[in-house]
Amino acid sequence: MMRIASGKRYYGEDCDVSDVEEAKQFRDIAEELLMLGGANNPGEFLTLFRLIDFDGLEKRLKRLGQRIDAFLQGLIDEHRKHEGRIPKVDEYPIVEHSFWTMLLAGTNTLVVTLEWSMSNLLNHPEILKKTKVEIDTHIEQNRLVEEADISNLPYLQSIVYKTLRLHPAAPLLVPHLSSEDFIVRQYNVPQNTILLMNAWAIHRDPKLWSDPTQFKPERFKKGSEVNKLLSFGLGRRACPGANLAQRTVSLTLALLIQCFEWKQTSKEEIDMTEGKWVVVGRKLPLEAMCQVWQSPTIKNSSLI
Ligand code: HEM
């Protein structure tokens, strides 16, 4: 995402990151923001806590907001210097906020989805094998998978859908606020109520899915199953990056499978315990062994 937005890289080996200090700053900010975003704020339930800023959450958020503004200002100034344009201060807020929302909403979500996909595949070697066969059957030996190939790899796409169902990166979506009073079934929802939707629970509801906790990519062969997914929300505030996300995760996963042979580090199943941030990844980082497949195209690729 950072590359799309500014042409820079903030993650990866230090030698690939042009400005190591700036990259570290970004990673620190993103981590703190995700941590505070997931914080349970007692002030939302009891006014007294809000008045005394219990836990100092508000102070920490304000401090973080200033760090974010300074960081983004630096990027925008740098960009304008290259563009040779005179800065127009009143343009900043929109540019800043759009830029930051994209980075915040579009980085960790992709990473955790990819990590959950790989975890599931390592726990199901037969599915991993089937995916490799699909890739090798559709992609010529002398080239790597490209974005345009994804639509010809339905089994791979099913794995991504399946992962989005069992491990939606934002299991409670994003909090919404009711703009007026309304009724859902027998529930009265007053104006200004914070509303959370539990996509995680809906995706595991046995009334909607057969074998709801099983990792069975085949089920998504039937297109209608995809329409039941809520991983990107619904309606006018649904995720605008859904298409990009599915393509990015599918392509990265396809390349990982095409280029490397993957194995677990032990005989035990990979622990699938979830972490507790607002974007829910694995509790423990995924550990796996990989080896480059012995093909000249892959060995000579700049990806390796
Ligand atoms: C697997 C990856 C992703 C998942 C699971 C995901 C999921 C979500 C969810 C659940 C929402 C809230 C929808 C709602 O509350 O109804 C959302 C909002 C949003 N997402 Fe994503 N997202 C992903 C990737 C991306 C990417 C790559 C981008 C940007 C390029 C992006 C940009 C946004 C933005 C800007 C919003 C806010 C939309 C609004 O409030 O109107 N997301 N996303």
Coordinates of C-alpha atoms and ligand atoms in Angstrom, one line a residue:
M1 CA 0.0 0.0 0.0
M2 CA 2.8 2.4 0.9
R3 CA 4.3 1.7 -2.5
I4 CA 1.0 2.5 -4.3
A5 CA 0.6 5.7 -2.2
S6 CA 4.1 7.1 -2.1
G7 CA 6.4 4.7 -4.0
K8 CA 8.2 3.9 -0.7
R9 CA 8.7 0.7 1.2
Y10 CA 8.3 0.5 5.0
Y11 CA 8.4 -3.2 5.6
G12 CA 10.9 -5.9 4.6
E13 CA 14.7 -6.2 4.9
D14 CA 16.5 -3.0 5.9
C15 CA 18.4 -3.0 2.7
D16 CA 15.2 -2.7 0.7
V17 CA 13.9 0.2 2.8
S18 CA 15.1 3.5 1.5
D19 CA 14.7 5.5 4.8
V20 CA 15.1 3.1 7.8
E21 CA 14.2 5.7 10.4
E22 CA 11.1 6.9 8.6
A23 CA 10.0 3.3 8.1
K24 CA 10.4 2.6 11.8
Q25 CA 8.4 5.7 12.7
F26 CA 5.6 4.5 10.4
R27 CA 5.6 1.0 11.9
D28 CA 5.5 2.4 15.4
I29 CA 2.6 4.7 14.7
A30 CA 0.6 2.0 12.9
E31 CA 1.2 -0.5 15.8
E32 CA 0.1 2.1 18.4
L33 CA -2.9 3.1 16.4
L34 CA -4.1 -0.5 16.0
M35 CA -3.5 -1.1 19.7
L36 CA -5.5 2.0 20.8
G37 CA -8.1 1.4 18.1
G38 CA -8.8 -2.0 19.8
A39 CA -8.9 -0.6 23.3
N40 CA -12.1 -0.9 25.2
N41 CA -12.9 2.6 26.3
P42 CA -14.8 2.7 29.7
G43 CA -15.6 6.4 28.9
E44 CA -18.1 5.3 26.3
F45 CA -20.1 3.5 28.9
L46 CA -19.8 5.8 32.0
T47 CA -19.7 9.6 31.6
L48 CA -17.6 10.0 34.8
F49 CA -14.7 7.9 33.2
R50 CA -14.9 10.1 30.1
L51 CA -14.7 13.3 32.2
I52 CA -11.6 12.2 34.1
D53 CA -10.1 10.5 31.0
F54 CA -9.8 7.2 32.7
D55 CA -6.7 5.2 31.5
G56 CA -5.5 8.4 29.8
L57 CA -6.8 7.0 26.4
E58 CA -7.9 10.4 25.1
K59 CA -4.5 12.0 25.9
R60 CA -2.7 9.1 24.2
L61 CA -4.9 9.3 21.1
K62 CA -4.4 13.1 20.9
R63 CA -0.6 12.6 21.2
L64 CA -0.7 9.9 18.5
G65 CA -2.9 12.2 16.3
Q66 CA -0.1 14.8 16.4
R67 CA 2.5 12.3 15.5
I68 CA 0.4 11.1 12.6
D69 CA -0.1 14.7 11.4
A70 CA 3.6 15.5 11.6
F71 CA 4.5 12.3 9.7
L72 CA 2.0 12.8 6.9
Q73 CA 2.9 16.5 6.6
G74 CA 6.6 15.4 6.0
L75 CA 5.5 13.0 3.2
I76 CA 3.2 15.6 1.6
D77 CA 5.9 18.3 1.8
E78 CA 8.5 16.0 0.2
H79 CA 6.0 15.1 -2.6
R80 CA 5.3 18.7 -3.2
K81 CA 9.0 19.5 -3.4
H82 CA 9.4 17.0 -6.2
E83 CA 6.3 18.2 -7.9
G84 CA 7.6 21.8 -7.6
R85 CA 4.2 23.1 -6.4
I86 CA 3.6 25.7 -3.8
P87 CA 1.9 24.1 -0.8
K88 CA -1.8 25.0 -0.3
V89 CA -2.4 24.4 3.4
D90 CA -6.2 24.1 3.1
E91 CA -5.8 21.1 0.8
Y92 CA -3.9 19.1 3.5
P93 CA -6.7 17.7 5.7
I94 CA -8.4 15.8 2.8
V95 CA -5.2 14.5 1.3
E96 CA -3.8 13.6 4.8
H97 CA -6.9 11.8 5.9
S98 CA -7.5 9.9 2.6
F99 CA -3.8 8.9 2.6
W100 CA -3.9 7.7 6.2
T101 CA -7.2 5.8 6.0
M102 CA -5.8 3.9 3.0
L103 CA -2.7 3.0 4.8
L104 CA -4.4 2.1 8.0
A105 CA -7.3 0.2 6.4
G106 CA -5.2 -1.4 3.7
T107 CA -2.0 -2.7 5.2
N108 CA -2.5 -4.9 8.2
T109 CA -5.7 -6.3 6.9
L110 CA -3.8 -7.7 3.9
V111 CA -1.0 -9.0 6.0
V112 CA -3.2 -10.9 8.5
T113 CA -5.4 -12.4 5.7
L114 CA -2.3 -13.7 4.0
E115 CA -0.9 -15.1 7.2
W116 CA -4.2 -16.8 8.0
S117 CA -4.3 -18.2 4.4
M118 CA -0.9 -19.7 4.8
S119 CA -1.6 -21.1 8.2
N120 CA -4.7 -22.9 6.9
L121 CA -2.8 -24.3 3.9
L122 CA 0.0 -25.6 6.1
N123 CA -2.6 -27.3 8.3
H124 CA -4.1 -28.9 5.1
P125 CA -1.2 -30.0 2.9
E126 CA -3.6 -31.8 0.5
I127 CA -5.2 -28.4 -0.3
L128 CA -1.8 -26.8 -0.6
K129 CA -0.8 -29.5 -3.1
K130 CA -4.1 -29.1 -5.1
T131 CA -3.5 -25.3 -5.3
K132 CA 0.1 -25.9 -6.6
V133 CA -1.3 -28.3 -9.3
E134 CA -3.8 -25.7 -10.3
I135 CA -1.1 -23.0 -10.7
D136 CA 1.2 -25.3 -12.6
T137 CA -1.6 -26.4 -14.9
H138 CA -2.6 -22.9 -15.9
I139 CA 0.6 -21.0 -15.8
E140 CA 3.4 -21.7 -18.3
Q141 CA 6.7 -23.0 -16.8
N142 CA 8.7 -20.0 -18.1
R143 CA 6.9 -17.3 -16.2
L144 CA 5.5 -16.2 -12.8
V145 CA 1.9 -15.8 -12.0
E146 CA 0.5 -12.3 -12.9
E147 CA -2.5 -10.4 -11.7
A148 CA -4.4 -11.2 -14.9
D149 CA -4.1 -15.0 -14.2
I150 CA -6.0 -14.8 -10.9
S151 CA -9.5 -15.2 -12.6
N152 CA -8.2 -18.5 -14.1
L153 CA -7.3 -19.9 -10.7
P154 CA -10.7 -20.5 -9.1
Y155 CA -9.4 -22.9 -6.4
L156 CA -6.8 -20.4 -5.2
Q157 CA -9.6 -17.7 -5.1
S158 CA -11.7 -20.1 -3.0
I159 CA -8.9 -20.4 -0.5
V160 CA -8.9 -16.6 -0.1
Y161 CA -12.7 -16.6 0.3
K162 CA -12.5 -19.4 2.7
T163 CA -9.9 -17.5 4.8
L164 CA -12.0 -14.3 4.7
R165 CA -14.9 -16.3 6.1
L166 CA -13.1 -18.1 8.9
H167 CA -10.8 -15.2 9.7
P168 CA -12.3 -11.9 8.7
A169 CA -9.5 -9.3 9.4
A170 CA -12.0 -7.0 11.0
P171 CA -14.3 -9.4 12.8
L172 CA -16.6 -6.6 14.2
L173 CA -16.2 -4.6 11.0
V174 CA -15.9 -0.9 11.9
P175 CA -18.2 0.7 14.5
H176 CA -21.1 2.6 12.9
L177 CA -23.3 5.3 14.5
S178 CA -27.0 5.4 13.9
S179 CA -28.0 8.7 12.4
E180 CA -31.6 8.4 13.4
D181 CA -33.9 6.1 15.5
F182 CA -34.8 2.9 13.8
I183 CA -36.1 -0.6 14.5
V184 CA -34.5 -3.9 13.5
R185 CA -36.8 -6.8 14.2
Q186 CA -37.9 -6.3 17.8
Y187 CA -35.0 -4.0 18.7
N188 CA -35.4 -0.3 19.0
V189 CA -32.1 1.4 18.1
P190 CA -32.0 5.1 19.2
Q191 CA -30.1 7.8 17.3
N192 CA -26.3 8.0 18.1
T193 CA -26.0 4.4 19.2
I194 CA -22.6 2.8 18.4
L195 CA -23.4 -0.3 16.4
L196 CA -21.0 -3.3 15.9
M197 CA -21.7 -6.2 13.6
N198 CA -20.2 -9.5 14.5
A199 CA -19.2 -10.9 11.1
W200 CA -17.0 -13.5 12.8
A201 CA -20.1 -15.1 14.5
I202 CA -22.3 -14.8 11.3
H203 CA -19.5 -16.5 9.3
R204 CA -19.6 -19.5 11.7
D205 CA -23.4 -19.7 12.1
P206 CA -24.4 -23.4 11.4
K207 CA -27.8 -22.1 10.2
L208 CA -26.0 -20.4 7.3
W209 CA -23.1 -22.7 6.6
S210 CA -22.7 -26.5 6.6
D211 CA -19.6 -27.6 8.7
P212 CA -19.0 -23.9 9.5
T213 CA -15.6 -24.3 11.1
Q214 CA -14.1 -26.6 8.4
F215 CA -11.6 -25.3 5.9
K216 CA -13.2 -26.5 2.7
P217 CA -12.4 -24.3 -0.3
E218 CA -14.7 -26.4 -2.6
R219 CA -17.8 -24.8 -1.1
F220 CA -17.0 -21.5 -2.8
K221 CA -17.2 -23.1 -6.2
K222 CA -20.8 -22.2 -5.9
G223 CA -20.8 -18.5 -6.5
S224 CA -23.7 -17.8 -4.1
E225 CA -21.6 -18.7 -1.1
V226 CA -19.4 -15.7 -1.8
N227 CA -22.5 -13.4 -1.5
K228 CA -23.0 -14.4 2.1
L229 CA -19.5 -13.1 3.1
L230 CA -19.5 -9.9 5.3
S231 CA -15.7 -9.6 5.6
F232 CA -15.7 -6.3 3.7
G233 CA -19.0 -5.0 5.2
L234 CA -22.1 -4.1 3.2
G235 CA -23.7 -1.0 1.8
R236 CA -22.3 2.5 1.1
R237 CA -19.7 2.3 3.9
A238 CA -18.4 -1.1 2.8
C239 CA -14.7 -1.5 2.1
P240 CA -13.7 0.4 -1.1
G241 CA -10.5 -1.7 -1.2
A242 CA -12.3 -5.1 -1.4
N243 CA -11.4 -5.7 -5.0
L244 CA -7.8 -4.6 -4.6
A245 CA -7.5 -6.7 -1.4
Q246 CA -8.7 -9.9 -3.0
R247 CA -6.4 -9.5 -5.9
T248 CA -3.4 -8.6 -3.8
V249 CA -3.9 -11.5 -1.4
S250 CA -4.6 -13.9 -4.2
L251 CA -1.6 -12.8 -6.3
T252 CA 0.9 -12.9 -3.3
L253 CA -0.4 -16.2 -2.2
A254 CA -0.1 -17.6 -5.7
L255 CA 3.5 -16.4 -6.0
L256 CA 4.4 -17.9 -2.6
I257 CA 3.0 -21.3 -3.6
Q258 CA 4.4 -21.1 -7.1
C259 CA 7.9 -20.2 -6.0
F260 CA 8.4 -22.1 -2.7
E261 CA 7.7 -25.5 -1.2
W262 CA 6.2 -25.0 2.2
K263 CA 6.3 -27.2 5.3
Q264 CA 5.4 -26.9 8.9
T265 CA 8.2 -26.6 11.5
S266 CA 6.9 -29.5 13.6
K267 CA 4.4 -32.4 13.3
E268 CA 1.8 -30.6 15.4
E269 CA -1.0 -28.7 13.8
I270 CA -0.4 -25.0 13.6
D271 CA -2.0 -23.2 16.5
M272 CA -4.8 -21.0 15.1
T273 CA -5.4 -18.9 18.3
E274 CA -6.4 -15.4 17.4
G275 CA -4.8 -12.2 18.7
K276 CA -6.9 -9.4 20.2
W277 CA -6.3 -6.3 18.1
V278 CA -9.0 -4.5 16.2
V279 CA -7.6 -6.1 13.1
V280 CA -7.3 -9.7 14.2
G281 CA -4.3 -11.6 13.2
R282 CA -2.6 -14.7 14.8
K283 CA -1.8 -14.6 18.4
L284 CA 1.7 -16.0 17.6
P285 CA 3.5 -15.2 14.4
L286 CA 3.4 -18.0 11.8
E287 CA 6.5 -20.1 11.6
A288 CA 7.1 -22.3 8.5
M289 CA 9.9 -23.7 6.5
C290 CA 10.3 -23.0 2.8
Q291 CA 12.5 -24.1 -0.1
V292 CA 12.7 -22.6 -3.6
W293 CA 11.2 -24.9 -6.2
Q294 CA 14.0 -26.1 -8.6
S295 CA 12.9 -24.3 -11.7
P296 CA 15.1 -21.9 -13.7
T297 CA 12.3 -19.3 -14.0
I298 CA 11.8 -19.2 -10.3
K299 CA 15.5 -19.4 -9.4
N300 CA 16.3 -16.5 -11.7
S301 CA 13.3 -14.4 -10.6
S302 CA 13.9 -11.1 -8.8
L303 CA 11.4 -12.2 -6.2
I304 CA 13.8 -14.8 -4.7
Ligands
HEM1 C1 -8.3 -8.3 3.3 C2 -8.3 -7.0 3.3 C3 -9.4 -6.1 3.8 C4 -10.4 -6.4 4.7 C5 -10.8 -7.7 5.3 C6 -11.1 -5.1 4.8 C7 -12.3 -5.0 5.6 C8 -12.9 -3.8 5.8 C9 -14.1 -3.6 6.6 C10 -14.8 -4.7 7.3 C11 -14.5 -2.3 6.5 C12 -15.7 -1.6 7.3 C13 -16.9 -1.9 6.5 C14 -18.2 -1.6 7.3 O1 -18.1 -1.2 8.5 O2 -19.3 -1.7 6.8 C15 -13.5 -1.6 5.7 C16 -13.5 -0.2 5.5 C17 -12.5 0.4 4.7 N1 -11.5 -0.2 4.0 FE1 -11.1 -2.2 4.0 N2 -10.5 -4.1 4.1 C18 -9.4 -4.7 3.5 C19 -8.5 -4.1 2.7 C20 -8.5 -2.7 2.3 C21 -7.6 -2.1 1.4 C22 -6.5 -2.8 0.6 C23 -8.0 -0.8 1.4 C24 -7.4 0.4 0.6 C25 -6.9 0.5 -0.5 C26 -9.1 -0.6 2.3 C27 -9.7 0.6 2.5 C28 -10.8 0.8 3.3 C29 -11.4 2.1 3.6 C30 -11.0 3.4 3.1 C31 -12.5 1.8 4.5 C32 -13.5 2.9 5.1 C33 -14.7 3.0 4.2 C34 -15.7 4.0 4.8 O3 -15.7 4.2 6.0 O4 -16.6 4.5 4.0 N3 -9.4 -1.8 2.8 N4 -12.6 -2.5 5.2

